[in-house]
Coordinates of C-alpha atoms in Angstrom, one line a residue:
X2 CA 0.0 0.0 0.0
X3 CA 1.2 3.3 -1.2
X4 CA 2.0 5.9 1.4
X5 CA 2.6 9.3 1.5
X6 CA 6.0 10.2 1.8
X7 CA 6.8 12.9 5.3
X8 CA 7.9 16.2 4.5
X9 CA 11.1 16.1 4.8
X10 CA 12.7 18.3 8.0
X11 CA 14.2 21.5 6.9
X12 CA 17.4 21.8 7.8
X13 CA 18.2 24.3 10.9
X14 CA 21.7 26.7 11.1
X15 CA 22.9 30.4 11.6
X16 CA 21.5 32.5 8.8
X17 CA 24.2 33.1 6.6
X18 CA 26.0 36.2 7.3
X19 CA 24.7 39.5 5.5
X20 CA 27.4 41.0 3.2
X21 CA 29.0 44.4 4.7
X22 CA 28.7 45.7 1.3
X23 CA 25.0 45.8 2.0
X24 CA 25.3 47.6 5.1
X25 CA 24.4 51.8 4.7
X26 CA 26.6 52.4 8.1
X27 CA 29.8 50.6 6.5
X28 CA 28.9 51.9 2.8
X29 CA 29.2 55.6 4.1
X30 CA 32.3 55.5 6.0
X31 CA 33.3 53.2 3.4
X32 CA 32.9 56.3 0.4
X33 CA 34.4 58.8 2.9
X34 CA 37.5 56.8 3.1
X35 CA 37.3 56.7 -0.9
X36 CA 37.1 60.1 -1.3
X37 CA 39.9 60.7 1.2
X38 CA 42.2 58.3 -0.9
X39 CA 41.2 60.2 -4.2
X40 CA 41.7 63.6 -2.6
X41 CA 44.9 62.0 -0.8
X42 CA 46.4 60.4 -4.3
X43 CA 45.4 63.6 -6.7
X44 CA 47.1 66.3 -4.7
X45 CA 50.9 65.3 -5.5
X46 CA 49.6 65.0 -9.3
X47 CA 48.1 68.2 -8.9
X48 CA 51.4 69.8 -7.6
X49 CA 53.4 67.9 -10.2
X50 CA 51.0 69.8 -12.8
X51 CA 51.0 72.9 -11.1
X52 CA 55.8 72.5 -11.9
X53 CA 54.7 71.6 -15.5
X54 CA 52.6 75.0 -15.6
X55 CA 55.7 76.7 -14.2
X56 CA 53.1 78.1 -11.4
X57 CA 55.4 76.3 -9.0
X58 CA 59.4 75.5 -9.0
X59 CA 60.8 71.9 -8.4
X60 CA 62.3 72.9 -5.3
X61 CA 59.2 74.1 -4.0
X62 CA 57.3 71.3 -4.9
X63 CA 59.8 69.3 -2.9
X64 CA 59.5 71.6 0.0
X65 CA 55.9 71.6 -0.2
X66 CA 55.8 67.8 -0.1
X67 CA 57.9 67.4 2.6
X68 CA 55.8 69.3 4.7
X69 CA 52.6 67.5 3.9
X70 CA 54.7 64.5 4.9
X71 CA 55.9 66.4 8.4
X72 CA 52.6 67.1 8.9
X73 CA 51.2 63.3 8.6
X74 CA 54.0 61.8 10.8
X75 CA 53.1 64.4 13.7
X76 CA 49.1 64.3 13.4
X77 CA 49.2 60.5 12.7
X78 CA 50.4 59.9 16.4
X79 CA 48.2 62.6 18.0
X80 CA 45.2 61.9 15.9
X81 CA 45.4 57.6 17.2
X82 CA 45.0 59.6 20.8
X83 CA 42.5 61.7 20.2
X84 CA 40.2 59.0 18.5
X85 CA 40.9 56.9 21.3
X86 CA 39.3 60.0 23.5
X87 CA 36.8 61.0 21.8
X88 CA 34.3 60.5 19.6
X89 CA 36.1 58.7 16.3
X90 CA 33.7 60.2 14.1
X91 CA 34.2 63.7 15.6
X92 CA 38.0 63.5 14.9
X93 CA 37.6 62.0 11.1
X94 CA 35.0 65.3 11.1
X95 CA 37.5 67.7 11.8
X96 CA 40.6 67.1 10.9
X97 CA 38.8 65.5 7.1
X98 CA 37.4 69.5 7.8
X99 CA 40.8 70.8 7.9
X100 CA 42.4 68.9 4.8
X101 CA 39.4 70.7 2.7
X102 CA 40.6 74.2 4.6
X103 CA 43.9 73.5 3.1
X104 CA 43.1 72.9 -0.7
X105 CA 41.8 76.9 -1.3
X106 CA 45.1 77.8 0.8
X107 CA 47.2 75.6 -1.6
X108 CA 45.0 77.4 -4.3
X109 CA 45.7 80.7 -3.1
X110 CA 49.2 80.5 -2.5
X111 CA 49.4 79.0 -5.7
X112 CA 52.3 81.2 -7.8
X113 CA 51.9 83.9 -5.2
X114 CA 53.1 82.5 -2.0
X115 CA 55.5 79.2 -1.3
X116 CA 55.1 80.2 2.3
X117 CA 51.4 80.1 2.4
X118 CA 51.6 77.2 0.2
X119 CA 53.9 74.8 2.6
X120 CA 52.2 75.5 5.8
X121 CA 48.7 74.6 3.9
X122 CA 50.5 71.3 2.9
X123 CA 51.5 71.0 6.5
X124 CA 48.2 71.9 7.2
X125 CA 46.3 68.8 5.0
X126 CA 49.5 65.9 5.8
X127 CA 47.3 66.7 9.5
X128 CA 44.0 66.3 8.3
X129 CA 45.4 62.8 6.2
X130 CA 47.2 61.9 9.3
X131 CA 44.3 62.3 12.2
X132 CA 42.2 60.6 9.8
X133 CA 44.1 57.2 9.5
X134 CA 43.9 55.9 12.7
X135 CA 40.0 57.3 13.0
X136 CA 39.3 55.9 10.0
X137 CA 41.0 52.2 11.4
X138 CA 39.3 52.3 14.9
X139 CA 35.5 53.4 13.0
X140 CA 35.3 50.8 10.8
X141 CA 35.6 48.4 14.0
X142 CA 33.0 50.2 15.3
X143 CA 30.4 49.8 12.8
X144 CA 31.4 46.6 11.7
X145 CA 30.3 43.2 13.4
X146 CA 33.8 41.1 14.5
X147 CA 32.8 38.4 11.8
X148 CA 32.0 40.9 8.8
X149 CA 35.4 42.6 9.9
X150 CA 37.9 40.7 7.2
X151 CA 35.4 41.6 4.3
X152 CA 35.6 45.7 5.1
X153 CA 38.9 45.4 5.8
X154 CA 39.3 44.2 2.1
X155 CA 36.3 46.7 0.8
X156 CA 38.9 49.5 2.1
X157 CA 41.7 48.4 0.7
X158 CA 40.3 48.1 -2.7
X159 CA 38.9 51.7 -2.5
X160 CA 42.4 52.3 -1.4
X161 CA 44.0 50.9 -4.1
X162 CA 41.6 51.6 -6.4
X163 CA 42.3 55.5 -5.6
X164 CA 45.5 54.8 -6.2
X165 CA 45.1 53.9 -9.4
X166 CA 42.0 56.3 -10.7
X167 CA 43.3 59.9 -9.0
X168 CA 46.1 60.4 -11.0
X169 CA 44.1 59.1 -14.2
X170 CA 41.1 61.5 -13.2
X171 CA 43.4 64.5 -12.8
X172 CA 44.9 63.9 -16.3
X173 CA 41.8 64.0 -18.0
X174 CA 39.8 67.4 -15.8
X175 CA 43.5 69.0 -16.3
X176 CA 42.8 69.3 -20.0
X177 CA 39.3 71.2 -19.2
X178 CA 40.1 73.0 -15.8
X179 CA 43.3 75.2 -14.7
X180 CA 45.4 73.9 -11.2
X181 CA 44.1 75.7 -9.1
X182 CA 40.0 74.6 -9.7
X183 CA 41.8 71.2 -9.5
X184 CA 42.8 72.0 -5.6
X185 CA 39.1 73.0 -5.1
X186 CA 37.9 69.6 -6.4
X187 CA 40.5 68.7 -4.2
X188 CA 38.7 70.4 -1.2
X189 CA 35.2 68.8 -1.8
X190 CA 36.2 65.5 -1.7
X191 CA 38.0 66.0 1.6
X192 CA 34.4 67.8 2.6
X193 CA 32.6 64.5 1.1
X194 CA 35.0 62.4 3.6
X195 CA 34.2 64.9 6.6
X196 CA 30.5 64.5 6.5
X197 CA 29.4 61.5 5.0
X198 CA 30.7 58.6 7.3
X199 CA 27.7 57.6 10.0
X200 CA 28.2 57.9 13.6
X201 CA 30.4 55.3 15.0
X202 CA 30.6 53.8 18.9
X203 CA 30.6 56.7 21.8
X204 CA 33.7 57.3 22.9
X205 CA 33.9 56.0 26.9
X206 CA 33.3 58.8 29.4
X207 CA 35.8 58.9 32.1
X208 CA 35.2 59.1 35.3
X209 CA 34.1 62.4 37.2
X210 CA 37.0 62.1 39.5
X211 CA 39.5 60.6 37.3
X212 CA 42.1 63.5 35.6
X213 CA 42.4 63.3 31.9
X214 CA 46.1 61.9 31.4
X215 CA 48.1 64.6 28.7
X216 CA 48.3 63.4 25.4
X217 CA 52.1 61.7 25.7
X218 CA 50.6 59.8 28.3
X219 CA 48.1 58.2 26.5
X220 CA 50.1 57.7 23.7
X221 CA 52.9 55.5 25.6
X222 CA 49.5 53.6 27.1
X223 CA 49.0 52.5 23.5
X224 CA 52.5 51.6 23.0
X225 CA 52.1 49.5 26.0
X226 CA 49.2 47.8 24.6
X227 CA 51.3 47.1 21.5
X228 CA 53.9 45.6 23.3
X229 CA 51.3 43.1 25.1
X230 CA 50.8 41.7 21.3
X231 CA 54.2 39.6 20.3
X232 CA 52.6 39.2 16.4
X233 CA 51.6 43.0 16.6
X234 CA 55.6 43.7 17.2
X235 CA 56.9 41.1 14.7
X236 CA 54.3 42.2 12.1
X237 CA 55.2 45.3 12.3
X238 CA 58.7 45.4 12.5
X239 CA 58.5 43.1 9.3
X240 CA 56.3 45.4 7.6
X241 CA 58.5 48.4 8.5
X242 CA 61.3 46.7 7.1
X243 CA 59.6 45.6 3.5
X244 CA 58.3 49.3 3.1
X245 CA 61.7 50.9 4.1
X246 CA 64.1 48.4 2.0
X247 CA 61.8 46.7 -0.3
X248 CA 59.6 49.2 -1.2
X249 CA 62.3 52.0 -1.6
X250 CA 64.5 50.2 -3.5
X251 CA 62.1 49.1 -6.3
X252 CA 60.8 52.6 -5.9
X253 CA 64.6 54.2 -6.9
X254 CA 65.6 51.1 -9.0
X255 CA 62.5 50.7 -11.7
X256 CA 62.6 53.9 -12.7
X257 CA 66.4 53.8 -13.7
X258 CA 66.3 50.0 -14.9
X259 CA 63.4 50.7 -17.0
X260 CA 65.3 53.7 -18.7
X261 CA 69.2 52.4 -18.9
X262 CA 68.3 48.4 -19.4
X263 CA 65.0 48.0 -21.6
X264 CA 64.9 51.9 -23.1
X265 CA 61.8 52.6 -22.4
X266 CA 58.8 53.9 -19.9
X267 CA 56.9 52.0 -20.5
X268 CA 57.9 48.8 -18.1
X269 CA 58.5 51.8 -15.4
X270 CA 54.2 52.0 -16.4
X271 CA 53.2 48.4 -16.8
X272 CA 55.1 47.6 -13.2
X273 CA 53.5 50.1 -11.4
X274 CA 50.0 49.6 -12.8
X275 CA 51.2 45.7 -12.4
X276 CA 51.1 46.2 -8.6
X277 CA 48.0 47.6 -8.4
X278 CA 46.2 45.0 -10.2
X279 CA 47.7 42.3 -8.0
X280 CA 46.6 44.5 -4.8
X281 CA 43.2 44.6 -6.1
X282 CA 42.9 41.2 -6.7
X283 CA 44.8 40.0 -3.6
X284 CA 42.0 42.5 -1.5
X285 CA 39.2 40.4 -3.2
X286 CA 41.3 37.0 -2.4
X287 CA 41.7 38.1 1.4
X288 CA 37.9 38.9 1.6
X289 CA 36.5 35.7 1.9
X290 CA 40.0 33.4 2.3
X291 CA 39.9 31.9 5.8
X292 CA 43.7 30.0 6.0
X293 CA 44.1 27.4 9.2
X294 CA 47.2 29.6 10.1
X295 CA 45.8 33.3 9.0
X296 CA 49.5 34.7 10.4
X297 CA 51.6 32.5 8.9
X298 CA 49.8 32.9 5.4
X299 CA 50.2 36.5 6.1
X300 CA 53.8 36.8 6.5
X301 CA 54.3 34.5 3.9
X302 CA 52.3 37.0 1.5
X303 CA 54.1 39.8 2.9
X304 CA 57.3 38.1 2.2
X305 CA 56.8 37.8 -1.5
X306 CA 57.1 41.3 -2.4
X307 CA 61.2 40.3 -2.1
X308 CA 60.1 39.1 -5.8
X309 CA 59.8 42.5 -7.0
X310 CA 63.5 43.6 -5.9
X311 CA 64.4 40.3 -7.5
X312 CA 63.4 40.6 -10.5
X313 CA 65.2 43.8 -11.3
X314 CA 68.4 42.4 -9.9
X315 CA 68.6 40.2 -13.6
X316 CA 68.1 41.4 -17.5
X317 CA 65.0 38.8 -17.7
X318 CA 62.2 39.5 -20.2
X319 CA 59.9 42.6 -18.8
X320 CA 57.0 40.1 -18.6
X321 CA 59.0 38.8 -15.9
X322 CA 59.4 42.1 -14.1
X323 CA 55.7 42.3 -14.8
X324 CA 54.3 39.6 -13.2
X325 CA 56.9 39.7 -10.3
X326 CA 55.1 43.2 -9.7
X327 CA 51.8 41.9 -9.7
X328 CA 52.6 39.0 -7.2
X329 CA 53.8 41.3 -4.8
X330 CA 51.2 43.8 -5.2
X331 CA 48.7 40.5 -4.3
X332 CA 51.0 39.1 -1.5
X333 CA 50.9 43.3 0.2
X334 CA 47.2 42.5 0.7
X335 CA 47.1 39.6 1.8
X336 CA 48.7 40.3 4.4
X337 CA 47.2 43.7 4.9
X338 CA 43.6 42.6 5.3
X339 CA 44.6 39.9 7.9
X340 CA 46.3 42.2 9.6
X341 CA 44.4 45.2 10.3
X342 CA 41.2 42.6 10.8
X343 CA 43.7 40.8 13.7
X344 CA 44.6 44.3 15.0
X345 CA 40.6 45.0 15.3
X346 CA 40.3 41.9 17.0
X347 CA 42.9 41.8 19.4
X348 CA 44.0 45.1 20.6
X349 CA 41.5 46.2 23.4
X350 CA 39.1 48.8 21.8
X351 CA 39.7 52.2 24.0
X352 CA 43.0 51.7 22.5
X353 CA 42.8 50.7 19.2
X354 CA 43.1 54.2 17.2
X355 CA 46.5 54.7 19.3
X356 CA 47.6 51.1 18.2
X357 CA 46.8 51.9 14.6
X358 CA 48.5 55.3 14.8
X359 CA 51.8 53.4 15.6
X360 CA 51.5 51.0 12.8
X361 CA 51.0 54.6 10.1
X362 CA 53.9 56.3 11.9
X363 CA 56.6 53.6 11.6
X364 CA 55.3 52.4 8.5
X365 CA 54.9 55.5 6.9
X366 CA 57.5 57.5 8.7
X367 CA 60.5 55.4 7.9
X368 CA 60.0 54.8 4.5
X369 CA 61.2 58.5 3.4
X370 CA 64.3 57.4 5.1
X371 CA 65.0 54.9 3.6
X372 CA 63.8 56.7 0.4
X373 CA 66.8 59.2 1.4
X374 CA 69.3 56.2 2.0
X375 CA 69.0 54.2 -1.0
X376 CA 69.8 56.5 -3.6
X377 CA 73.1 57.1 -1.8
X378 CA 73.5 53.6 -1.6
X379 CA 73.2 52.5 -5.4
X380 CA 75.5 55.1 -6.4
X381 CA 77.9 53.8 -3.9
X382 CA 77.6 50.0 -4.4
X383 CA 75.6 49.6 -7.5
X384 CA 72.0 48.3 -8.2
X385 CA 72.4 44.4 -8.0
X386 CA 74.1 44.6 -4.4
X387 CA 71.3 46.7 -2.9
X388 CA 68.4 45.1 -4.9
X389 CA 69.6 41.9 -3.6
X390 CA 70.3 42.5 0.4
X391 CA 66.8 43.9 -0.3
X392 CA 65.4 41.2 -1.7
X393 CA 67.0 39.3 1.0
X394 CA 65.5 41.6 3.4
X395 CA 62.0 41.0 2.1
X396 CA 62.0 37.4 2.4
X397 CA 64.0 36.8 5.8
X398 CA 62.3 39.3 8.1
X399 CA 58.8 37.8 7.8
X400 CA 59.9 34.3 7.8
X401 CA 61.5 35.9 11.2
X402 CA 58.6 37.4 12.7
X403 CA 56.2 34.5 11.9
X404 CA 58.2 32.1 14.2
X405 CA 57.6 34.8 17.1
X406 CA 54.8 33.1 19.4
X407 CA 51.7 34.0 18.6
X408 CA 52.5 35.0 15.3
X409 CA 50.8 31.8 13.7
X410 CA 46.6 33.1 14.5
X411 CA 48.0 36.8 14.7
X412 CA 46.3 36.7 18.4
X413 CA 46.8 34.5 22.2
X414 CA 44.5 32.2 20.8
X415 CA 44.4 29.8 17.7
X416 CA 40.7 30.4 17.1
X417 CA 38.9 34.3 16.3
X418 CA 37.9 36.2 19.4
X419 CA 34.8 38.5 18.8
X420 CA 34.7 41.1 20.5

C-alpha cells in the first residue's frame, strides 16, 4: 500500500552572514574613506602639474611635499590619541574638515606665496594623518567582529583603487580646468570624507574624579598595549622593514632599470599599474579566504614582495618584471587585510586608534628614510648589491617574525575572538 511520503525536516543553522557591502553604516564611512584616498592620491599630481605649468618650482614642490609629509608623521600619532578620546567620528569630522581648509590655501598661495603654500601642505599631511587611525578604529566600530575581514578588504580596494584612478582623473579634468579649480575639487572631496561617514561607537566617558592623562601619556598607554601583542611587534617590524628596503628600493631602481636596461617607460608603467592590479585582486582574495594559520599565510604573503626587488636584480624578459610586480602587489594584501582585521580583533578597543596610529607612523615614517638612503646607496655600491640585500631583506624578516609566538593566528589564541 502506497504511502505518503513525510515532508522532509528543513534543515536548521545560523543564517548566513549578511554582506558588509549591504550595510548603509559601512557603505558611508566606506565612500568617505574613498574620497579621502582620491583627494589624498590627486594632490601630488596636482602639484606635479602645477611645476609643469611653471606656477610652482621643483624645489618648492619638494619643499611643499615634505611638509605635507611632516605634517602626517606628527598628526598620525596625536590623531590615534584623540580617536581613542573622543568620539572617532568627531576626529575623522574635523581634521577631514581641515584637509578641505587646506586645498583653497594651496589654491591661493598657488604662484603667489610658497610660504602660504607649505604651511597649507602642512596643514592637509594633519588632516590625512588624524584621519588614519579614526578611519581604522571606525570601521571596528560599525562593523560586526565576523563581517570585519570583508571591510577590511572593501577598504583596501577603495584604497587601491584611488590609487590607481586619482592620478588618471586628474589627467583627463586638467585638459578642461586650470590647477588651481583642480585644488578646489581637491577640497570637496575632503568635505565628502568629513561628513558622509555615519556615527560610530561613543567614545567611553571617564570618570568624574579621574584626571584626563596629557596626550604623551596616552600615547605610551598604547605603545604599552602594542607591546602586550608579540605578532603585533613582529608584524610590524616586518612590515616596517619591507616598506623601508623593499619598497624604496624598487621605488629608486625601476625607474632607472626601466630607462638604462630595456629603453623605455613603458615597463617603469606596466610595473607600477602591475602592482595595483595584484593588490586589487589580492583585496578580493583576502575577503573571503579563511587560511588554518591566518598569520603565517600573512607573513608568507608579505614576504613575497622580495620578488619584486628580485626581478630587477637580472636582465630577464619585462614580462618577468611584470608579473613579479603583480605577485607582490597580491601578496601586500594579503597580508594587509589579515592584519588590520587581527589588529581589530585583538587590541583592546579604547586603545585601538593609538595602536593603529603606531603602525601609520613607523610604517609610513621610515620609508622617506629609507627613500633618502637608497639613492646614496646605489650610487655607492651599484643596483644588484642593494636590490639583492633587499630582496633578502624581504623574504627573511617575515619568515622571522612568523616564528615569534603567537604570530601563527596573529592573536593568544588559535581560534577568532569576537569582540
Amino acid at each position: 500500500m502506497a504511502t505518503t511520503p513525510l515532508p522532509a525536516t528543513p534543515r536548521t543553522g545560523p543564517p548566513p552572514a549578511r554582506s558588509v557591502l549591504r550595510d548603509t553604516a559601512f557603505l558611508r564611512l566606506w565612500a568617505g574613506t574613498t574620497a579621502s584616498g582620491l583627494a589624498t592620491w590627486a594632490l601630488p599630481f596636482v602639484l606635479g602639474l602645477a611645476v609643469l605649468h611653471r606656477e610652482l618650482g621643483a624645489a618648492g614642490l619638494g619643499l611643499v611635499l615634505a611638509a605635507r609629509t611632516a605634517g602626517f608623521l606628527v598628526a598620525v600619532a596625536v590623531g590615534g590619541v584623540l580617536a581613542d578620546r573622543h568620539s572617532r567620528r568627531a576626529v575623522v569630522l574635523w581634521s577631514a574638515l581641515a584637509a578641505a581648509v587646506a586645498a583653497p590655501l594651496l589654491a591661493l598661495g598657488l604662484g603667489r606665496s610658497l610660504v602660504l603654500m607649505t604651511l597649507a601642505a602642512a596643514l592637509a599631511g594633519a588632516g590625512q594623518g588624524a584621519c588614519r587611525p579614526a578611519f581604522q578604529a571606525l570601521t571596528a566600530d560599525v562593523v560586526a567582529a565576523d563581517r570585519r575581514q570583508q571591510a577590511n578588504a572593501a577598504m583596501t580596494v577603495a584604497v587601491r583603487a584611488s590609487t590607481m584612478a586619482a592620478p588618471t582623473l586628474t589627467a583627463l579634468l586638467a585638459a578642461f580646468v586650470d590647477v588651481g579649480t583642480l585644488l578646489l575639487g581637491i577640497g570637496l572631496l575632503w568635505l565628502v570624507a568629513a561628513l558622509l561617514p555615519g556615527r560610530g561607537a561613543a567614545a567611553p566617558a571617564p570618570g568624574a574624579a579621574a584626571p584626563r592623562a596629557s596626550l604623551r601619556a596616552e600615547f605610551v598607554d598604547g605603545i604599552r598595549e602594542a607591546r602586550r601583542h608579540p605578532w603585533f611587534l613582529a608584524g610590524l617590524g616586518a612590515l616596517t622593514a619591507v616598506i623601508a628596503l623593499g619598497y624604496s628600493a624598487t621605488s629608486v631602481a625601476l625607474p632607472l632599470i626601466s630607462r638604462d636596461r630595456y629603453g623605455t617607460e613603458w615597463v617603469l608603467a606596466a610595473a607600477m599599474t602591475a602592482y595595483t592590479v595584484g593588490a586589487l585582486g589580492g583585496a578580493l582574495v583576502a575577503a573571503r579566504r579563511r587560511p588554518r594559520s591566518p598569520g603565517w599565510s600573512a607573513f608568507a604573503g608579505l614576504a613575497v614582495y622580495g620578488f619584486a626587488p628580485l626581478s630587477l636584480m637580472l636582465p630577464v624578459h619585462p614580462a618577468v618584471v611584470i608579473a613579479a610586480y603583480v605577485v607582490a602587489g597580491a601578496g601586500i594584501e594579503l597580508f594587509n587585510v589579515p592584519w588590520f582585521t587581527a589588529t581589530q580583533r585583538e587590541v583592546a578597543p579604547d586603545k585601538l586608534a593609538r595602536v593603529s596610529s603606531l603602525d601609520f607612523l613607523l610604517s609610513y615614517g621610515l620609508a622617506p628614510l629609507g627613500l633618502a638612503l637608497i639613492a646614496p646607496a646605489i650610487d655607492a655600491f651599484g643596483v644588484t648589491p642593494v636590490l639583492a640585500v633587499c630582496a633578502a631583506a624581504c623574504f627573511l624578516l617575515p619568515a622571522a617574525a612568523a616564528l615569534v609566538p603567537t604570530a601563527r593566528h596573529f592573536g593568544r589564541t588559535p581560534g577568532p575572538r569576537a569582540r
